[in-house]
Amino acid sequence: MTHHHNYTITKDGQLLIKKMESDQVETVWDRHAAQQPQCGFCDLGLSCRICAMGPCRVDPFGEGPQQGVCGADADIIVARNLCRMIAAGAAAHSDHGRDLVEVLAEVAENKAPGYAITDTEKLNRVAAEYGIAADGKTPEQVAGELAHAMQEDFGTRKKELALVTRAPEKRQQLWRKLNIMPRGIDRETSEAMHRTHMGVDNGWQSLLLHGLRNALSDGWGGSMIATEVSDILFGTPKPAPTKVNAGVLKADQVNVVVHGHNPVVSEMVMAACQDPEMTKLAEEKGAKGINLCGLCCTGNELLMRHGIPMAGNHLMTELIIATGAIEMMIVDYQCIMPALSKVAACYHTKMISTSDKARFPGMEHVEFHPDNARKKAYDVVKAAIENFANRGETYIPVEPLDAVGGFSVEAVVGALGGTPEPLLDAIKAGKIRGAAGIVGCNNPKIKHDYGHVTLTKRLIENDILVVDTGCAAVATAKAGFKVADAISHAGPGLKEVCGSLGIPPVLHFGSCVDNVRILVLAAALANALGTDISDLPLAGAAPEWYSEKAVSIGAYVVASGIYTVLGPMPPIAGSMNVVELLTKGLGEVVGATFAVEPDPEKAAVLIRGHIENQRRKLGLDA
Ligand code: SF4
Ligand code: MSK
């Protein structure tokens, strides 16, 4: 295979693909090629294997069967499949949130050595939103009560989740009117699985509406809790410099890489790596120190709060192992390709899985729990140091680039002088035309990072502020857009505003669960204007998405009133009714729609058109 330039726009990616080729190690692109042609029925969403009368397929050309054994037609099958994707995505984010709430509860009881409450101010603020007064109580008492109240959000005993009150009043009323107000986080996912069982909900519209409610239980529930509790435990992010790309690995140090999503494990690993005793141990073994780097979203969590360098995003996770420089990769859960341990077996990298809910063939399992995490972190870091002696030749093909991360809503509003007004004023004056959230993954169906970087470039040069998260945020950092000097790529208005604040035109908002920071900022802007989110000049995009979590994110962003452009087509094209509803009809329902456009140049045109249209409707350029 000699197509490495076609797979990725990144220099480190291209060189490491070449290296893997010469090492004869298979990559995600090889496996993707081996899967061609992928199943057309599945691609269109027209296959169903929900029950044992099936599996069934509906013929998209109208010649073969038009219904499954039970009689479900294309609309029902497509809507049911999409609903299940949302349920899986919402479950993943929300279960991640639950794990943080459990740590918070154990911190309150002093049962989680090494963990602590770092942001008391935020603890008290969020507690107040749950109706818990902080006065006269210790932070631990407040944390205990808050953890308990958040656990209630997961159940079914409430009519509405607590944090939906952060949405503009108009939006809340709309959700109530449509009967899609999320009630319990677990309840909505459970109900999605119930409705999609054979013989339950066979209304494609009602299925999709429930899908939106389920997604809202993620965005304004599970993910929001994940972000808020992470800030309380580990600190609310503030802008700080960091480094990005494969060049963050160090040839003369023990390289430890964390991969996954949940900061509960990676924070403890960081603490162990930073212990001077451990550095001493590494030096005794001939290394110059211990170098901790991140991948994907657990990497973003550490980057946001501590400036820990970022080695790469989703499609870099295999390639980075081929540097031969990684002593250990420690994973928690989500987006961890089971292929990684096969790649690692070709080099000296030790692979460690840590969560009882996420096992991988060929990895050593060291289970982390809040009560033992500190000790386990030291155990694995010691093992990583031991592994330094087994290192062969290394190949670190690039120099790292600078980037700035850490833009929480608190930090952005702080930089603006304590209120979102100056940002609104810049939007009203037209210096900033609007803002776009670019989020989500990589997908071998799209040239690695091309979608994220191209779309971002086009938007900032047209004075649209970009905030990004997840793997998109890593892509644009590697492209050099996350330094103050990157304003040279921005249009004149955006350049002026970001220049005067000393911030990049592309703001790193965090991990995938941190998409809720975008919701919170959008709600603050809408509230300041006395309007709804759907009236604002905002857009969302997921140019290279792959995961079910991304489907849930897209659905809650649209249900919150933000127009969203997807790169890869979701498996819905088999039902024109579903396609029409998502791309047009939803505008009448929730005031926002989806669009699908794999070409980022065209996606940029769509987003610019939408933002200008929103401005006209608001009378901003009159
Ligand atoms: Fe086939 Fe209906 Fe069963 Fe799906 S639920 S597998 S369409 S019989
Ligand atoms: S890690 S969900 S590949 S963004 Fe959040 Fe990246 Fe997508 Fe995973």
XYZ file of C-alpha atoms and ligand atoms in Angstrom:
638
model
C 0.000 0.000 0.000
C 1.435 3.413 -0.946
C -1.436 5.797 -0.407
C -0.392 7.321 2.909
C -0.798 10.877 1.585
C -4.432 10.183 0.778
C -5.303 9.069 4.273
C -4.368 12.113 6.325
C -3.409 15.746 5.891
C -1.092 15.592 8.896
C 2.675 15.261 8.523
C 3.099 13.020 11.573
C 0.228 10.845 10.383
C 1.666 10.440 6.898
C 5.126 9.537 8.173
C 3.837 7.098 10.760
C 1.542 5.369 8.232
C 4.627 4.889 6.086
C 6.480 3.485 9.071
C 3.664 1.035 9.823
C 3.645 -0.022 6.202
C 7.327 -0.826 6.286
C 6.891 -2.544 9.660
C 4.020 -4.488 8.032
C 1.553 -3.561 10.713
C -2.088 -3.219 9.730
C -3.878 0.125 10.200
C -7.492 1.247 10.428
C -7.273 2.221 6.738
C -6.219 -1.308 5.753
C -9.136 -2.779 7.674
C -11.479 -0.216 6.172
C -10.312 -1.199 2.679
C -10.798 -4.873 3.530
C -14.431 -4.151 4.416
C -15.254 -2.777 0.952
C -17.885 -2.854 -0.332
C -19.677 -2.165 2.950
C -23.266 -3.372 3.205
C -25.614 -1.081 1.272
C -28.673 -2.041 3.314
C -26.925 -1.167 6.571
C -25.540 2.018 5.068
C -29.079 3.162 4.281
C -30.386 2.036 7.683
C -32.633 -0.562 6.013
C -31.506 -3.676 7.832
C -33.003 -4.814 11.113
C -31.869 -7.516 13.496
C -33.827 -6.434 16.492
C -35.681 -9.742 16.841
C -35.247 -13.413 16.011
C -37.883 -13.463 13.272
C -35.239 -11.496 11.353
C -32.696 -10.363 10.359
C -34.668 -8.428 7.754
C -33.881 -6.028 4.943
C -36.019 -3.622 2.957
C -35.176 -3.282 -0.714
C -34.359 0.389 -1.433
C -35.241 -0.013 -5.119
C -38.802 -1.025 -4.376
C -38.510 -4.410 -6.075
C -37.812 -6.803 -3.224
C -39.510 -6.866 0.189
C -40.759 -3.538 1.502
C -41.265 -4.763 5.046
C -39.638 -7.017 7.585
C -41.182 -10.261 8.865
C -43.114 -8.278 11.519
C -44.349 -5.780 8.910
C -42.039 -2.881 9.833
C -41.434 -0.686 6.793
C -38.437 1.430 5.838
C -39.549 4.427 7.937
C -39.981 2.346 11.084
C -36.738 0.426 10.629
C -34.668 3.554 9.935
C -36.203 5.530 12.812
C -35.781 2.628 15.210
C -32.132 2.154 14.262
C -31.406 5.858 14.634
C -33.147 5.957 17.996
C -30.954 3.086 19.181
C -27.816 4.926 18.058
C -28.875 7.925 20.133
C -29.629 5.694 23.108
C -26.156 4.118 22.940
C -24.468 7.495 22.645
C -26.480 9.038 25.467
C -25.777 5.978 27.614
C -22.027 6.263 27.034
C -21.831 9.935 28.022
C -24.219 9.560 30.915
C -22.558 6.494 32.383
C -19.306 8.456 32.245
C -21.130 11.219 34.162
C -22.366 8.700 36.703
C -18.818 7.504 37.362
C -17.828 11.054 38.269
C -20.811 11.482 40.566
C -19.739 8.284 42.341
C -16.267 9.703 42.887
C -17.836 12.911 44.210
C -19.929 10.866 46.635
C -16.861 8.964 47.819
C -14.841 12.152 48.215
C -17.664 13.405 50.431
C -17.233 10.335 52.612
C -13.470 10.526 52.550
C -13.250 7.168 50.787
C -11.365 8.246 47.677
C -7.738 8.925 48.647
C -6.009 11.242 46.192
C -9.235 12.839 44.951
C -10.426 16.151 46.382
C -12.737 19.052 45.796
C -10.721 21.535 43.808
C -13.264 24.165 42.783
C -15.387 24.940 45.844
C -16.884 28.012 44.221
C -18.260 25.891 41.385
C -19.383 23.208 43.838
C -21.492 25.767 45.669
C -22.815 27.309 42.470
C -23.943 23.971 41.008
C -25.295 22.873 44.399
C -27.454 26.021 44.482
C -28.910 25.022 41.111
C -29.971 21.782 42.770
C -31.543 23.728 45.642
C -28.754 22.901 48.087
C -27.564 25.742 50.321
C -23.884 25.732 51.166
C -23.860 27.968 54.242
C -22.552 26.471 57.398
C -21.597 23.225 55.659
C -18.201 21.809 54.833
C -17.423 21.336 51.129
C -17.609 17.591 51.737
C -21.136 17.903 53.125
C -22.219 19.964 50.126
C -20.523 17.466 47.793
C -22.381 14.593 49.450
C -25.741 16.301 49.071
C -24.980 17.333 45.490
C -23.894 13.806 44.525
C -27.137 12.496 45.975
C -29.243 15.074 44.108
C -27.425 14.303 40.855
C -28.033 10.599 41.325
C -31.737 11.456 41.473
C -31.371 12.978 37.992
C -30.451 9.534 36.708
C -33.608 7.924 38.030
C -37.288 8.279 37.236
C -38.662 10.121 40.228
C -38.523 13.578 38.695
C -40.562 15.386 36.055
C -37.590 17.324 34.708
C -33.805 17.199 35.050
C -32.313 19.867 37.303
C -29.946 21.522 34.833
C -32.520 22.126 32.052
C -33.239 25.407 33.831
C -29.986 26.639 32.301
C -31.723 26.676 28.903
C -33.601 29.856 27.924
C -37.141 29.961 29.272
C -38.585 29.818 25.732
C -36.649 26.660 24.958
C -37.838 24.976 28.144
C -41.419 25.834 27.278
C -40.972 24.426 23.793
C -39.615 21.145 25.185
C -42.590 20.941 27.540
C -45.021 21.651 24.729
C -43.471 18.982 22.511
C -43.349 16.588 25.437
C -39.611 16.049 24.956
C -38.471 17.523 28.269
C -35.985 14.954 29.615
C -37.236 13.417 32.877
C -34.568 11.009 34.023
C -31.219 10.316 32.382
C -31.435 6.534 32.612
C -35.172 6.651 32.058
C -34.938 8.154 28.577
C -32.333 5.648 27.420
C -34.289 2.798 28.917
C -37.470 4.051 27.263
C -35.648 4.319 23.918
C -34.717 0.639 24.170
C -38.285 -0.214 25.153
C -39.889 1.754 22.333
C -37.573 0.211 19.750
C -38.315 -3.369 20.842
C -40.425 -5.269 18.288
C -44.062 -4.338 18.587
C -43.820 -1.168 20.670
C -43.446 2.272 19.042
C -44.083 1.997 15.309
C -44.606 5.694 14.650
C -41.461 6.939 12.981
C -42.202 10.516 14.099
C -42.841 9.585 17.732
C -39.703 7.434 17.722
C -37.636 10.358 16.475
C -39.160 12.760 18.986
C -38.256 10.393 21.773
C -34.769 10.206 20.251
C -34.521 13.975 20.762
C -35.691 13.666 24.367
C -33.131 10.933 24.960
C -30.407 13.117 23.429
C -31.486 16.073 25.608
C -31.090 13.838 28.659
C -27.463 13.518 27.573
C -26.736 17.165 26.698
C -28.560 18.807 29.583
C -28.130 15.787 31.868
C -25.438 13.107 31.727
C -22.785 15.037 29.807
C -23.481 18.242 31.694
C -23.089 16.442 35.004
C -19.858 14.850 33.719
C -18.377 18.234 32.873
C -19.546 20.042 36.001
C -18.383 17.339 38.407
C -15.044 17.042 36.597
C -14.567 20.783 37.078
C -15.502 20.523 40.756
C -13.082 17.638 41.358
C -10.209 18.568 39.074
C -10.582 22.307 38.523
C -12.435 24.519 36.059
C -10.202 25.008 33.019
C -8.329 28.256 32.425
C -6.366 29.127 29.275
C -2.901 27.589 29.400
C -0.233 26.737 26.841
C 0.385 23.187 25.696
C 2.002 21.237 22.852
C 0.448 19.007 20.234
C 1.174 16.227 17.677
C 3.335 13.081 17.747
C 6.347 15.259 18.489
C 5.218 15.602 22.109
C 6.775 12.171 22.764
C 10.307 12.398 24.105
C 13.091 10.138 22.906
C 14.988 10.268 26.195
C 12.088 9.924 28.641
C 9.625 7.277 29.739
C 6.542 8.053 27.669
C 3.188 7.265 29.277
C 0.095 7.883 27.174
C -3.498 7.987 28.448
C -6.384 7.288 26.078
C -10.146 7.233 26.511
C -12.577 9.702 28.045
C -12.873 9.726 31.782
C -10.488 11.920 33.808
C -10.984 9.780 36.925
C -8.133 7.449 35.910
C -5.939 9.869 33.960
C -5.854 12.440 36.778
C -4.393 9.826 39.135
C -1.918 8.671 36.496
C -0.852 12.297 36.096
C -0.320 12.681 39.823
C 1.871 9.559 39.880
C 3.870 10.674 36.820
C 4.539 14.059 38.463
C 5.761 12.604 41.756
C 9.509 13.403 42.124
C 10.049 9.905 43.563
C 8.839 8.445 40.292
C 11.097 10.767 38.305
C 13.994 9.544 40.417
C 13.063 5.971 39.652
C 12.941 6.755 35.941
C 16.377 8.362 36.152
C 17.769 5.281 37.855
C 16.589 3.303 34.848
C 18.450 5.605 32.480
C 15.605 7.897 31.376
C 15.633 11.674 31.718
C 12.192 11.698 33.310
C 8.575 10.732 32.748
C 6.613 12.336 29.946
C 2.827 12.044 30.198
C 0.818 12.709 27.024
C -2.829 12.334 26.087
C -4.876 10.932 23.240
C -8.510 11.623 22.360
C -10.757 12.981 25.081
C -9.088 11.821 28.268
C -6.135 13.676 26.752
C -8.369 16.705 26.197
C -9.461 16.580 29.841
C -5.828 16.772 31.010
C -4.931 19.338 28.363
C -7.810 21.611 29.390
C -7.038 21.576 33.106
C -3.273 21.053 33.277
C -1.777 21.785 29.847
C -0.684 18.144 29.453
C 0.530 17.711 25.835
C -1.691 16.013 23.267
C -0.249 13.257 21.091
C -3.189 12.941 18.705
C -6.820 12.236 17.959
C -8.798 9.118 17.083
C -7.019 8.073 13.866
C -3.599 8.776 15.424
C -4.101 6.295 18.259
C -2.644 3.320 16.373
C -0.022 5.304 14.518
C 1.480 6.806 17.635
C 2.422 3.340 18.918
C 4.565 2.844 15.811
C 6.949 5.504 17.123
C 8.313 2.732 19.324
C 8.645 5.409 22.005
C 5.655 4.606 24.198
C 6.396 2.554 27.285
C 2.765 2.320 28.294
C -0.686 3.245 27.046
C -3.345 3.362 29.755
C -6.937 3.300 28.562
C -10.264 3.868 30.279
C -13.238 3.695 27.928
C -14.782 4.840 24.641
C -13.151 5.210 21.218
C -10.362 2.751 22.048
C -9.924 0.536 19.020
C -9.527 -3.118 20.034
C -6.840 -3.210 17.333
C -4.498 -1.204 19.553
C -3.144 -4.156 21.476
C -2.269 -5.956 18.214
C -0.295 -2.895 17.130
C 1.342 -2.641 20.547
C 2.396 -6.295 20.340
C 4.649 -5.332 17.393
C 6.506 -2.811 19.549
C 7.416 -2.775 23.239
C 4.366 -0.762 24.374
C 2.506 -2.175 27.362
C -1.272 -1.763 27.150
C -3.283 -1.371 30.366
C -7.065 -1.395 30.638
C -8.496 0.089 33.818
C -12.298 -0.008 33.797
C -14.412 -2.968 34.831
C -16.717 -2.046 31.946
C -14.084 -1.921 29.234
C -11.931 -4.983 28.530
C -9.683 -5.477 25.530
C -7.975 -8.571 24.135
C -4.248 -8.469 24.677
C -4.268 -5.763 27.346
C -3.264 -6.219 30.945
C -6.239 -5.365 33.162
C -5.504 -3.256 36.239
C -8.852 -2.249 37.629
C -9.120 1.282 39.016
C -11.746 2.231 41.609
C -11.966 5.511 43.536
C -10.653 3.825 46.704
C -7.605 2.213 45.065
C -6.905 4.522 42.091
C -3.941 6.300 43.644
C -2.164 3.070 44.449
C -2.967 1.503 41.071
C -1.682 4.598 39.290
C 1.684 4.252 41.037
C 1.770 0.524 40.216
C 1.255 1.080 36.507
C 3.634 4.030 36.270
C 6.330 1.908 37.948
C 5.698 -0.818 35.394
C 5.999 1.768 32.607
C 9.389 2.832 33.997
C 10.516 -0.802 34.093
C 9.517 -1.141 30.462
C 11.923 1.622 29.384
C 14.707 -0.990 29.292
C 12.812 -2.918 26.603
C 12.686 -0.017 24.210
C 14.151 -0.534 20.727
C 14.657 2.135 18.107
C 12.366 5.112 18.229
C 10.964 7.209 15.426
C 9.469 10.541 16.479
C 9.053 12.179 13.087
C 8.008 15.762 13.885
C 8.559 18.649 16.270
C 5.599 19.541 18.498
C 3.501 22.632 17.855
C 2.280 25.190 20.377
C -1.394 25.491 21.263
C -3.546 27.087 23.944
C -6.329 25.112 25.612
C -8.576 25.600 28.605
C -11.467 27.748 27.420
C -14.256 26.943 29.855
C -17.304 29.240 29.727
C -16.085 30.702 33.015
C -12.714 31.499 31.411
C -14.275 33.015 28.288
C -16.696 35.170 30.246
C -13.829 36.095 32.577
C -11.677 37.185 29.617
C -14.599 39.316 28.434
C -14.702 41.123 31.773
C -17.328 39.072 33.603
C -20.278 39.146 31.188
C -20.949 37.785 27.712
C -22.013 41.317 26.627
C -18.768 42.259 24.805
C -19.071 39.105 22.684
C -22.675 40.000 21.906
C -21.648 43.542 21.044
C -19.017 42.241 18.614
C -21.666 40.006 17.033
C -24.187 42.852 16.852
C -21.587 45.154 15.302
C -20.876 42.434 12.727
C -17.188 42.200 13.590
C -17.927 38.612 14.489
C -20.657 37.317 12.151
C -21.510 34.425 14.447
C -20.027 31.346 16.055
C -19.735 27.696 15.117
C -19.061 24.666 17.283
C -16.984 22.118 15.380
C -16.985 18.793 17.170
C -16.534 15.083 16.867
C -14.300 12.365 15.687
C -12.197 11.119 12.807
C -13.531 8.539 10.379
C -11.447 6.673 7.783
C -14.173 7.523 5.255
C -12.904 11.122 5.351
C -9.270 12.139 4.894
C -7.967 12.417 8.445
C -8.374 15.978 9.809
C -9.188 17.413 6.361
C -12.829 18.061 7.267
C -12.077 19.770 10.586
C -9.213 21.899 9.354
C -10.768 23.001 6.050
C -14.089 23.940 7.604
C -12.397 25.827 10.454
C -10.163 27.717 8.059
C -13.076 28.852 5.911
C -15.169 29.923 8.878
C -12.535 31.978 10.686
C -11.486 33.720 7.499
C -15.118 34.785 7.206
C -15.216 36.224 10.727
C -16.987 33.301 12.341
C -15.589 32.417 15.755
C -14.922 28.687 16.101
C -15.149 26.780 19.359
C -14.258 23.111 19.157
C -14.049 19.947 21.215
C -12.991 16.323 21.002
C -10.950 15.122 18.068
C -11.852 18.225 16.036
C -10.091 20.340 18.656
C -6.929 18.257 18.300
C -7.020 18.552 14.507
C -7.161 22.353 14.518
C -4.495 22.589 17.218
C -2.197 20.497 15.016
C -3.009 22.797 12.115
C -1.714 25.744 14.159
C -5.053 27.496 14.743
C -4.878 27.481 18.523
C -2.247 30.122 19.166
C -2.847 33.862 19.471
C -0.886 34.420 16.228
C -3.449 32.349 14.336
C -5.524 35.523 14.045
C -3.503 36.038 10.868
C -5.840 33.401 9.359
C -8.948 35.234 10.564
C -11.096 37.801 8.792
C -10.570 41.466 9.783
C -13.342 41.638 12.402
C -12.515 38.395 14.172
C -8.843 39.321 13.998
C -9.540 42.619 15.745
C -11.675 41.120 18.515
C -9.440 38.108 19.234
C -6.344 40.268 18.859
C -7.526 42.720 21.496
C -8.343 39.873 23.892
C -5.134 37.999 23.067
C -6.998 34.786 22.287
C -6.866 32.446 19.267
C -9.719 32.554 16.716
C -10.376 28.875 17.473
C -11.089 28.109 21.119
C -10.497 24.693 22.652
C -13.644 23.957 24.657
C -12.608 20.495 25.801
C -13.638 16.875 25.447
C -16.786 15.380 23.924
C -18.837 15.728 27.121
C -17.653 19.344 27.195
C -19.910 20.101 24.233
C -22.236 21.142 27.027
C -19.975 24.140 27.541
C -21.154 25.240 24.088
C -24.781 24.795 25.183
C -24.177 26.837 28.325
C -22.512 29.649 26.362
C -25.289 29.605 23.734
C -27.902 29.794 26.504
C -26.062 32.702 28.143
C -25.985 34.595 24.829
C -29.680 33.899 24.188
C -30.601 34.982 27.725
C -28.561 38.169 27.409
C -30.476 38.968 24.214
C -33.798 37.927 25.749
C -34.379 35.384 23.000
C -34.081 31.674 22.222
C -30.956 29.774 21.113
C -32.586 29.061 17.737
C -32.610 32.805 16.957
C -28.839 33.228 17.325
C -26.269 33.267 14.497
C -24.818 29.923 15.578
C -24.116 26.598 13.903
C -22.714 23.198 14.774
C -20.704 20.780 12.657
C -19.346 17.262 12.963
C -17.268 16.961 9.783
C -15.650 13.570 10.514
C -17.940 11.936 13.081
C -18.016 8.171 13.540
C -19.485 7.340 16.959
C -22.974 6.798 18.360
C -22.067 9.456 20.931
C -21.727 11.934 18.077
C -25.276 11.082 16.953
C -26.561 11.877 20.414
C -24.563 15.120 20.454
C -25.907 16.155 17.046
C -29.456 15.402 18.181
C -29.237 17.409 21.412
C -27.549 20.321 19.661
C -30.356 20.472 17.065
C -33.041 19.949 19.736
C -31.462 22.874 21.596
C -32.000 25.050 18.519
C -28.659 24.969 16.689
C -28.423 24.136 12.971
C -25.917 21.298 12.529
C -24.011 20.037 9.490
C -22.784 16.437 9.521
C -19.916 15.207 7.340
C -20.557 11.470 6.982
C -24.166 10.541 6.202
C -25.897 8.796 9.102
C -27.631 5.518 8.170
C -31.016 7.092 7.410
C -31.096 7.519 3.620
C -33.356 4.474 3.276
C -36.297 6.534 4.533
C -37.031 9.753 2.714
C -39.587 10.569 5.407
C -36.915 10.461 8.104
C -34.465 12.414 5.931
C -37.088 15.091 5.222
C -38.029 15.421 8.852
C -34.430 15.769 10.063
C -33.297 18.136 7.317
C -36.464 20.244 6.934
C -39.400 19.371 9.167
C -37.485 19.793 12.434
C -37.147 23.498 11.626
C -40.856 23.894 12.337
C -40.613 21.735 15.443
C -37.439 22.763 17.288
C -36.290 25.727 15.164
C -33.210 23.968 13.814
C -32.354 21.217 11.328
C -29.600 18.857 10.286
C -27.762 19.050 6.989
C -25.333 16.496 5.571
C -22.348 17.654 3.557
C -19.150 15.589 3.389
C -17.252 18.312 1.501
C -16.068 20.833 4.128
C -15.787 23.609 1.517
C -19.494 23.226 0.805
C -20.294 22.778 4.501
C -18.623 26.146 5.117
C -20.897 27.748 2.521
C -23.947 26.205 4.192
C -22.897 27.460 7.625
C -22.067 30.953 6.392
C -25.413 31.122 4.618
C -27.219 30.027 7.756
C -25.390 32.512 9.985
C -26.044 35.424 7.615
C -29.687 34.395 7.432
C -29.976 34.332 11.221
C -28.422 37.799 11.362
C -30.958 39.118 8.882
C -33.824 37.602 10.862
C -32.508 39.269 14.027
C -32.311 42.551 12.097
C -28.612 42.859 12.934
C -27.408 44.252 9.638
C -30.400 46.505 8.999
Fe -37.428 -8.214 11.156
Fe -39.336 -6.841 12.467
Fe -37.707 -8.505 13.810
Fe -36.756 -6.218 12.772
S -38.268 -6.400 14.402
S -35.771 -8.248 12.696
S -37.969 -6.025 10.901
S -39.181 -9.063 12.224
S -12.690 10.960 21.386
S -16.216 10.362 20.409
S -13.445 9.880 18.437
S -14.389 13.066 19.166
Fe -14.138 11.978 22.292
Fe -12.775 11.643 19.401
Fe -15.228 11.129 18.704
Fe -14.115 9.634 20.430
